[in-house]
């Protein structure tokens, strides 16, 4: 068996970081005795620790892609797992933020639905031998979603207006990127005669 390269290790590391990230966010709102025993003296900083874990995980996405392209380390594992790791990280954060009451559930439904639609679309395209590249709208969407999640994790009352504005921009970009994606690639859904 081939040894896993550095970009793929970073992708796996990002997936692993989801567990402590979710536990940190949920631990303070649940009555977990072990959580209070571990973090009792620093409970007011747990959000910031979770934020640091989320930022580290997000940065591994930038780093693994750059390394893979620069050193020609692109693999099938990376092509499959890298976008999946991103979706898992963002979806995990959004779902926990719903439970914490920091984001409306309908916003998360729109964001996750877009990802499911695009994933299904990509499967159909792959079956037809068509590779669909990521668009700039999609990249902007991802950036604003990451910033939104960071602001919501930090949960700073003085930044609530900024957090709301970023959420609406992220939501708008989610819808725009979906429409752009479907319009540009509509041929994929046409039946062959």
Coordinates of N, CA and C in Angstrom, one line a residue:
X1 N 0.8 -1.2 0.0 CA 0.0 0.0 0.0 C 0.9 1.3 0.0
X2 N 0.5 2.2 -0.9 CA 1.3 3.5 -1.0 C 1.1 4.3 0.3
X3 N 2.2 5.0 0.6 CA 2.1 5.9 1.8 C 1.3 7.1 1.4
X4 N 0.5 7.6 2.4 CA -0.3 8.8 2.1 C 0.6 10.0 2.0
X5 N 0.3 10.9 1.0 CA 1.1 12.1 0.9 C 0.6 13.2 1.8
X6 N 1.4 14.3 1.9 CA 1.1 15.4 2.9 C -0.2 16.0 2.6
X7 N -0.6 16.4 1.4 CA -1.9 17.0 1.2 C -3.1 16.1 1.7
X8 N -3.0 14.8 1.5 CA -4.0 13.8 1.9 C -4.0 13.7 3.4
X9 N -2.8 13.8 4.1 CA -2.7 13.7 5.5 C -3.4 14.9 6.1
X10 N -3.2 16.1 5.5 CA -3.9 17.3 5.9 C -5.4 17.2 5.8
X11 N -5.9 16.6 4.7 CA -7.3 16.4 4.6 C -7.9 15.5 5.7
X12 N -7.2 14.4 6.0 CA -7.6 13.5 7.0 C -7.6 14.2 8.4
X13 N -6.5 15.0 8.6 CA -6.4 15.8 9.8 C -7.6 16.8 10.0
X14 N -8.0 17.4 8.9 CA -9.2 18.3 8.9 C -10.4 17.6 9.3
X15 N -10.6 16.4 8.8 CA -11.8 15.5 9.2 C -11.7 15.2 10.7
X16 N -10.5 14.8 11.2 CA -10.3 14.5 12.6 C -10.6 15.7 13.5
X17 N -10.2 16.9 13.1 CA -10.5 18.1 13.9 C -11.9 18.4 14.1
X18 N -12.8 17.8 13.2 CA -14.2 18.1 13.4 C -14.7 17.6 14.8
X19 N -14.2 16.5 15.2 CA -14.6 15.9 16.5 C -14.4 16.9 17.7
X20 N -13.1 17.3 17.9 CA -12.9 18.2 19.0 C -13.7 19.6 18.8
X21 N -13.8 20.0 17.6 CA -14.5 21.3 17.3 C -15.9 21.2 17.7
X22 N -16.6 20.1 17.4 CA -18.0 19.9 17.7 C -18.2 19.7 19.3
X23 N -17.3 18.9 19.8 CA -17.3 18.7 21.3 C -17.1 20.0 22.1
X24 N -16.2 20.8 21.6 CA -16.0 22.1 22.3 C -17.2 23.0 22.2
X25 N -17.8 23.1 21.1 CA -19.0 23.9 20.9 C -20.2 23.4 21.7
X26 N -20.4 22.1 21.7 CA -21.6 21.5 22.4 C -21.4 21.4 23.9
X27 N -20.1 21.2 24.3 CA -19.8 20.9 25.7 C -20.3 21.9 26.7
X28 N -20.2 23.2 26.3 CA -20.6 24.2 27.3 C -22.1 24.3 27.4
X29 N -22.9 23.9 26.4 CA -24.3 24.0 26.5 C -25.0 22.7 27.0
X30 N -24.2 21.7 27.2 CA -24.7 20.4 27.7 C -24.2 20.2 29.1
X31 N -24.8 19.4 29.8 CA -24.4 19.1 31.2 C -23.5 17.9 31.2
X32 N -22.3 18.1 30.6 CA -21.4 17.0 30.5 C -20.4 17.2 31.7
X33 N -20.4 16.3 32.7 CA -19.5 16.4 33.8 C -18.1 16.4 33.4
X34 N -17.7 15.5 32.5 CA -16.3 15.4 32.1 C -15.8 16.7 31.4
X35 N -16.7 17.3 30.7 CA -16.4 18.6 30.0 C -16.1 19.7 31.0
X36 N -16.9 19.8 32.0 CA -16.7 20.8 33.1 C -15.5 20.5 33.9
X37 N -15.2 19.2 34.0 CA -13.9 18.8 34.8 C -12.7 19.2 34.0
X38 N -12.7 19.1 32.7 CA -11.6 19.4 31.9 C -11.4 20.9 31.7
X39 N -12.6 21.6 31.4 CA -12.5 23.0 31.0 C -13.1 24.0 32.1
X40 N -13.3 23.4 33.2 CA -14.0 24.2 34.3 C -13.5 25.6 34.5
X41 N -12.2 25.7 34.6 CA -11.5 27.1 34.9 C -11.5 28.0 33.7
X42 N -11.7 27.5 32.5 CA -11.6 28.3 31.3 C -12.9 28.2 30.4
X43 N -14.0 28.0 31.0 CA -15.3 27.8 30.3 C -15.6 29.0 29.4
X44 N -15.3 30.2 29.9 CA -15.6 31.4 29.1 C -14.7 31.5 27.8
X45 N -13.7 30.7 27.7 CA -12.8 30.7 26.5 C -13.0 29.6 25.6
X46 N -14.0 28.7 25.9 CA -14.2 27.5 25.1 C -14.6 27.9 23.7
X47 N -15.4 28.9 23.5 CA -15.8 29.3 22.1 C -14.5 29.7 21.3
X48 N -13.6 30.4 22.0 CA -12.4 30.8 21.3 C -11.5 29.6 20.9
X49 N -11.5 28.6 21.8 CA -10.7 27.4 21.5 C -11.3 26.7 20.3
X50 N -12.7 26.6 20.3 CA -13.4 26.0 19.2 C -13.1 26.8 17.9
X51 N -13.1 28.1 18.0 CA -12.8 29.0 16.9 C -11.4 28.7 16.3
X52 N -10.4 28.5 17.2 CA -9.1 28.3 16.8 C -9.0 26.9 16.1
X53 N -9.7 25.9 16.6 CA -9.7 24.6 15.9 C -10.3 24.7 14.6
X54 N -11.4 25.5 14.4 CA -12.1 25.7 13.2 C -11.2 26.4 12.2
X55 N -10.5 27.4 12.6 CA -9.6 28.2 11.7 C -8.4 27.3 11.3
X56 N -7.9 26.5 12.2 CA -6.8 25.6 11.8 C -7.3 24.6 10.8
X57 N -8.5 24.0 11.0 CA -9.0 23.1 10.1 C -9.3 23.7 8.7
X58 N -9.8 25.0 8.7 CA -10.0 25.7 7.5 C -8.7 26.0 6.7
X59 N -7.7 26.3 7.5 CA -6.4 26.6 6.9 C -5.8 25.4 6.2
X60 N -6.0 24.2 6.8 CA -5.5 23.0 6.1 C -6.0 22.8 4.7
X61 N -7.2 23.3 4.5 CA -7.8 23.3 3.2 C -7.0 24.1 2.2
X62 N -6.6 25.3 2.6 CA -5.8 26.1 1.7 C -4.4 25.5 1.4
X63 N -3.9 25.0 2.5 CA -2.5 24.5 2.4 C -2.4 23.2 1.6
X64 N -3.4 22.3 1.9 CA -3.3 21.0 1.2 C -3.4 21.2 -0.4
X65 N -4.3 22.1 -0.8 CA -4.5 22.3 -2.2 C -3.3 22.9 -2.9
X66 N -2.7 23.9 -2.2 CA -1.5 24.5 -2.7 C -0.3 23.5 -2.9
X67 N -0.1 22.7 -1.8 CA 0.9 21.7 -1.9 C 0.7 20.7 -3.0
X68 N -0.6 20.2 -3.0 CA -0.9 19.2 -4.0 C -0.7 19.7 -5.5
X69 N -1.0 21.0 -5.7 CA -0.8 21.5 -7.1 C 0.6 21.8 -7.4
X70 N 1.3 22.4 -6.4 CA 2.7 22.8 -6.6 C 3.6 21.6 -6.8
X71 N 3.4 20.6 -6.0 CA 4.3 19.4 -6.1 C 3.7 18.2 -6.9
X72 N 2.7 18.5 -7.6 CA 2.0 17.5 -8.4 C 1.7 16.2 -7.6
X73 N 1.0 16.5 -6.5 CA 0.6 15.4 -5.5 C -0.9 15.2 -5.5
X74 N -1.5 15.6 -6.6 CA -3.0 15.4 -6.7 C -3.3 13.9 -6.9
X75 N -4.2 13.4 -6.1 CA -4.6 12.0 -6.1 C -6.1 11.8 -6.2
X76 N -6.5 10.7 -6.5 CA -8.0 10.4 -6.6 C -8.6 10.5 -5.2
X77 N -7.8 10.0 -4.2 CA -8.3 10.2 -2.8 C -8.5 11.6 -2.4
X78 N -7.5 12.5 -2.8 CA -7.6 13.9 -2.5 C -8.7 14.6 -3.3
X79 N -8.9 14.2 -4.5 CA -10.0 14.8 -5.3 C -11.4 14.5 -4.7
X80 N -11.5 13.3 -4.1 CA -12.8 12.9 -3.4 C -12.9 13.4 -2.0
X81 N -11.8 13.3 -1.2 CA -11.9 13.6 0.2 C -11.8 15.0 0.5
X82 N -11.0 15.8 -0.3 CA -10.9 17.2 0.1 C -12.2 18.0 0.1
X83 N -13.0 17.9 -1.0 CA -14.3 18.7 -0.9 C -15.2 18.1 0.1
X84 N -15.1 16.8 0.3 CA -16.0 16.1 1.3 C -15.6 16.6 2.7
X85 N -14.3 16.7 3.0 CA -13.8 17.2 4.3 C -14.3 18.7 4.5
X86 N -14.3 19.5 3.5 CA -14.8 20.9 3.6 C -16.3 20.9 4.0
X87 N -17.0 20.1 3.3 CA -18.5 20.1 3.5 C -18.8 19.5 4.9
X88 N -18.1 18.5 5.3 CA -18.3 18.0 6.7 C -18.0 19.0 7.7
X89 N -16.9 19.7 7.6 CA -16.5 20.8 8.5 C -17.5 21.9 8.6
X90 N -17.9 22.4 7.5 CA -18.9 23.5 7.5 C -20.2 23.1 8.0
X91 N -20.7 21.9 7.5 CA -22.0 21.4 7.9 C -22.0 21.1 9.4
X92 N -21.0 20.5 9.9 CA -20.9 20.2 11.3 C -21.0 21.5 12.1
X93 N -20.3 22.5 11.7 CA -20.3 23.8 12.4 C -21.7 24.4 12.3
X94 N -22.3 24.4 11.1 CA -23.6 25.0 11.0 C -24.7 24.3 11.8
X95 N -24.6 23.0 11.8 CA -25.6 22.2 12.6 C -25.5 22.5 14.1
X96 N -24.3 22.5 14.6 CA -24.1 22.8 16.0 C -24.5 24.3 16.3
X97 N -24.3 25.2 15.4 CA -24.7 26.6 15.6 C -26.2 26.7 15.7
X98 N -26.9 25.8 14.9 CA -28.4 25.8 15.0 C -28.8 25.4 16.4
X99 N -28.1 24.3 16.9 CA -28.5 23.8 18.3 C -28.2 24.9 19.3
X100 N -27.2 25.7 19.1 CA -26.8 26.8 20.1 C -27.7 28.0 19.9
X101 N -28.5 28.0 18.9 CA -29.4 29.1 18.6 C -28.7 30.4 18.0
X102 N -27.6 30.1 17.3 CA -26.8 31.3 16.7 C -27.1 31.5 15.3
X103 N -27.8 30.5 14.6 CA -28.2 30.7 13.2 C -29.5 30.1 13.0
X104 N -30.4 30.7 12.2 CA -31.7 30.1 11.9 C -31.5 28.8 11.1
X105 N -32.3 27.8 11.5 CA -32.2 26.5 10.8 C -32.5 26.6 9.3
X106 N -33.4 27.4 8.9 CA -33.7 27.5 7.5 C -32.5 28.0 6.6
X107 N -31.7 28.8 7.2 CA -30.4 29.2 6.5 C -29.5 28.0 6.3
X108 N -29.4 27.2 7.3 CA -28.6 26.0 7.2 C -29.2 25.0 6.2
X109 N -30.5 24.9 6.1 CA -31.2 24.0 5.2 C -30.8 24.5 3.7
X110 N -30.9 25.8 3.5 CA -30.6 26.3 2.2 C -29.1 26.0 1.8
X111 N -28.2 26.2 2.7 CA -26.8 26.0 2.5 C -26.5 24.5 2.2
X112 N -27.0 23.6 3.1 CA -26.7 22.2 2.9 C -27.4 21.7 1.6
X113 N -28.6 22.2 1.3 CA -29.4 21.7 0.1 C -28.6 22.1 -1.1
X114 N -28.0 23.3 -1.1 CA -27.2 23.6 -2.3 C -26.0 22.6 -2.5
X115 N -25.4 22.3 -1.4 CA -24.3 21.3 -1.5 C -24.7 20.0 -2.0
X116 N -25.9 19.5 -1.5 CA -26.4 18.2 -2.0 C -26.7 18.3 -3.5
X117 N -27.4 19.4 -3.9 CA -27.7 19.5 -5.4 C -26.5 19.5 -6.2
X118 N -25.4 20.3 -5.8 CA -24.2 20.4 -6.6 C -23.5 19.0 -6.6
X119 N -23.5 18.3 -5.5 CA -22.9 17.0 -5.4 C -23.6 16.0 -6.4
X120 N -24.9 16.0 -6.4 CA -25.7 15.2 -7.3 C -25.4 15.5 -8.7
X121 N -25.3 16.8 -9.0 CA -25.0 17.3 -10.4 C -23.7 16.8 -10.8
X122 N -22.7 16.9 -9.9 CA -21.3 16.4 -10.3 C -21.3 14.9 -10.6
X123 N -22.1 14.2 -9.8 CA -22.2 12.7 -10.1 C -22.7 12.4 -11.5
X124 N -23.7 13.2 -11.9 CA -24.3 13.0 -13.2 C -23.3 13.4 -14.3
X125 N -22.6 14.5 -14.0 CA -21.6 15.0 -14.9 C -20.4 14.0 -15.1
X126 N -20.0 13.4 -13.9 CA -18.9 12.4 -13.9 C -19.3 11.2 -14.7
X127 N -20.5 10.8 -14.6 CA -21.0 9.6 -15.3 C -21.0 9.9 -16.8
X128 N -21.1 11.1 -17.2 CA -21.0 11.5 -18.6 C -19.6 11.8 -19.1
X129 N -18.7 11.7 -18.2 CA -17.3 12.0 -18.5 C -17.0 13.5 -18.5
X130 N -17.8 14.3 -17.9 CA -17.6 15.8 -17.8 C -17.1 16.2 -16.5
X131 N -16.0 16.9 -16.5 CA -15.4 17.4 -15.2 C -15.9 18.9 -15.1
X132 N -16.5 19.2 -14.0 CA -17.0 20.6 -13.7 C -16.1 21.3 -12.7
X133 N -15.4 22.3 -13.2 CA -14.5 23.1 -12.3 C -15.3 24.0 -11.4
X134 N -14.7 24.3 -10.2 CA -15.3 25.2 -9.3 C -15.3 26.6 -9.9
X135 N -16.4 27.3 -9.6 CA -16.5 28.7 -10.1 C -16.1 29.7 -9.0
X136 N -15.9 30.9 -9.5 CA -15.5 32.0 -8.6 C -16.6 32.3 -7.6
X137 N -17.9 32.2 -8.0 CA -19.0 32.3 -7.2 C -19.0 31.3 -6.0
X138 N -18.6 30.1 -6.4 CA -18.5 29.0 -5.3 C -17.4 29.3 -4.3
X139 N -16.3 29.9 -4.9 CA -15.2 30.2 -4.0 C -15.5 31.4 -3.0
X140 N -16.2 32.4 -3.6 CA -16.7 33.5 -2.7 C -17.7 33.0 -1.7
X141 N -18.6 32.1 -2.1 CA -19.6 31.5 -1.2 C -18.9 30.8 0.0
X142 N -17.9 30.0 -0.4 CA -17.1 29.3 0.7 C -16.4 30.2 1.6
X143 N -15.8 31.2 1.1 CA -15.1 32.2 1.9 C -16.1 32.9 2.9
X144 N -17.2 33.4 2.4 CA -18.2 34.0 3.3 C -18.8 33.1 4.3
X145 N -19.0 31.8 3.9 CA -19.5 30.8 4.8 C -18.5 30.6 6.0
X146 N -17.3 30.5 5.6 CA -16.2 30.3 6.7 C -16.2 31.5 7.6
X147 N -16.2 32.7 7.1 CA -16.2 33.9 7.9 C -17.4 34.0 8.8
X148 N -18.6 33.6 8.2 CA -19.8 33.6 8.9 C -19.8 32.6 10.1
X149 N -19.3 31.4 9.9 CA -19.2 30.4 10.9 C -18.2 30.9 12.0
X150 N -17.1 31.5 11.6 CA -16.1 32.1 12.6 C -16.8 33.1 13.5
X151 N -17.5 34.1 12.9 CA -18.2 35.1 13.6 C -19.2 34.5 14.6
X152 N -19.9 33.5 14.1 CA -21.0 32.9 15.0 C -20.4 32.1 16.1
X153 N -19.3 31.5 15.8 CA -18.6 30.7 16.9 C -18.1 31.7 18.0
X154 N -17.5 32.8 17.5 CA -16.9 33.8 18.5 C -18.1 34.4 19.3
X155 N -19.2 34.6 18.7 CA -20.4 35.0 19.4 C -20.2 36.3 20.2
X156 N -19.7 37.3 19.5 CA -19.4 38.6 20.2 C -20.5 39.6 20.0
X157 N -21.2 39.9 21.0 CA -22.5 40.8 20.9 C -22.2 42.1 20.1
X158 N -21.0 42.7 20.2 CA -20.7 43.9 19.5 C -20.6 43.7 18.0
X159 N -20.4 42.5 17.6 CA -20.2 42.2 16.2 C -21.5 41.5 15.6
X160 N -22.6 41.6 16.3 CA -23.8 40.9 15.8 C -24.3 41.5 14.5
X161 N -24.3 42.8 14.3 CA -24.7 43.4 13.0 C -23.8 42.9 11.9
X162 N -22.5 42.9 12.1 CA -21.6 42.4 11.1 C -21.9 40.9 10.8
X163 N -22.1 40.1 11.9 CA -22.4 38.7 11.7 C -23.6 38.5 10.9
X164 N -24.7 39.3 11.1 CA -25.9 39.2 10.3 C -25.7 39.6 8.9
X165 N -24.9 40.6 8.6 CA -24.6 41.0 7.3 C -23.9 40.0 6.5
X166 N -22.9 39.4 7.2 CA -22.1 38.3 6.5 C -22.9 37.1 6.3
X167 N -23.9 36.8 7.2 CA -24.8 35.6 7.0 C -25.6 35.9 5.7
X168 N -26.2 37.1 5.6 CA -27.0 37.4 4.4 C -26.2 37.3 3.1
X169 N -25.0 37.8 3.2 CA -24.1 37.8 2.0 C -23.8 36.3 1.6
X170 N -23.5 35.5 2.7 CA -23.2 34.1 2.4 C -24.4 33.4 1.9
X171 N -25.5 33.7 2.4 CA -26.8 33.1 1.9 C -27.0 33.5 0.4
X172 N -26.9 34.7 0.1 CA -27.0 35.2 -1.2 C -26.1 34.6 -2.2
X173 N -24.8 34.5 -1.8 CA -23.8 33.8 -2.6 C -24.1 32.3 -2.8
X174 N -24.7 31.7 -1.8 CA -25.0 30.3 -1.9 C -26.0 30.1 -3.0
X175 N -27.0 30.9 -3.0 CA -28.1 30.8 -4.1 C -27.5 31.2 -5.4
X176 N -26.8 32.3 -5.5 CA -26.2 32.8 -6.8 C -25.3 31.7 -7.4
X177 N -24.4 31.1 -6.5 CA -23.5 30.1 -7.0 C -24.2 28.9 -7.5
X178 N -25.3 28.5 -6.9 CA -26.1 27.4 -7.3 C -26.7 27.7 -8.7
X179 N -27.3 28.8 -8.8 CA -27.9 29.2 -10.1 C -26.9 29.3 -11.2
X180 N -25.7 29.9 -10.9 CA -24.6 30.0 -11.9 C -24.1 28.6 -12.3
X181 N -24.0 27.8 -11.4 CA -23.5 26.4 -11.6 C -24.5 25.6 -12.5
X182 N -25.8 25.7 -12.2 CA -26.8 25.0 -13.0 C -26.9 25.6 -14.4
X183 N -26.9 26.9 -14.5 CA -27.1 27.5 -15.8 C -25.9 27.2 -16.7
X184 N -24.6 27.3 -16.2 CA -23.4 27.1 -17.0 C -23.3 25.6 -17.4
X185 N -23.9 24.7 -16.6 CA -23.7 23.3 -16.9 C -25.0 22.6 -17.2
X186 N -26.0 23.3 -17.7 CA -27.3 22.7 -18.0 C -27.3 21.6 -19.0
X187 N -26.3 21.6 -19.9 CA -26.2 20.5 -20.9 C -26.0 19.2 -20.2
X188 N -25.4 19.1 -19.0 CA -25.2 17.9 -18.3 C -26.5 17.1 -18.1
X189 N -27.6 17.9 -17.8 CA -28.8 17.3 -17.4 C -29.7 16.9 -18.7
X190 N -29.2 17.2 -19.9 CA -30.0 16.9 -21.1 C -29.8 15.4 -21.4
X191 N -30.9 14.7 -21.7 CA -30.9 13.3 -22.0 C -30.3 13.1 -23.4
X192 N -29.4 12.1 -23.6 CA -28.9 11.8 -24.9 C -29.9 11.1 -25.7
X193 N -30.0 11.4 -27.0 CA -31.0 10.8 -27.9 C -30.3 9.7 -28.7

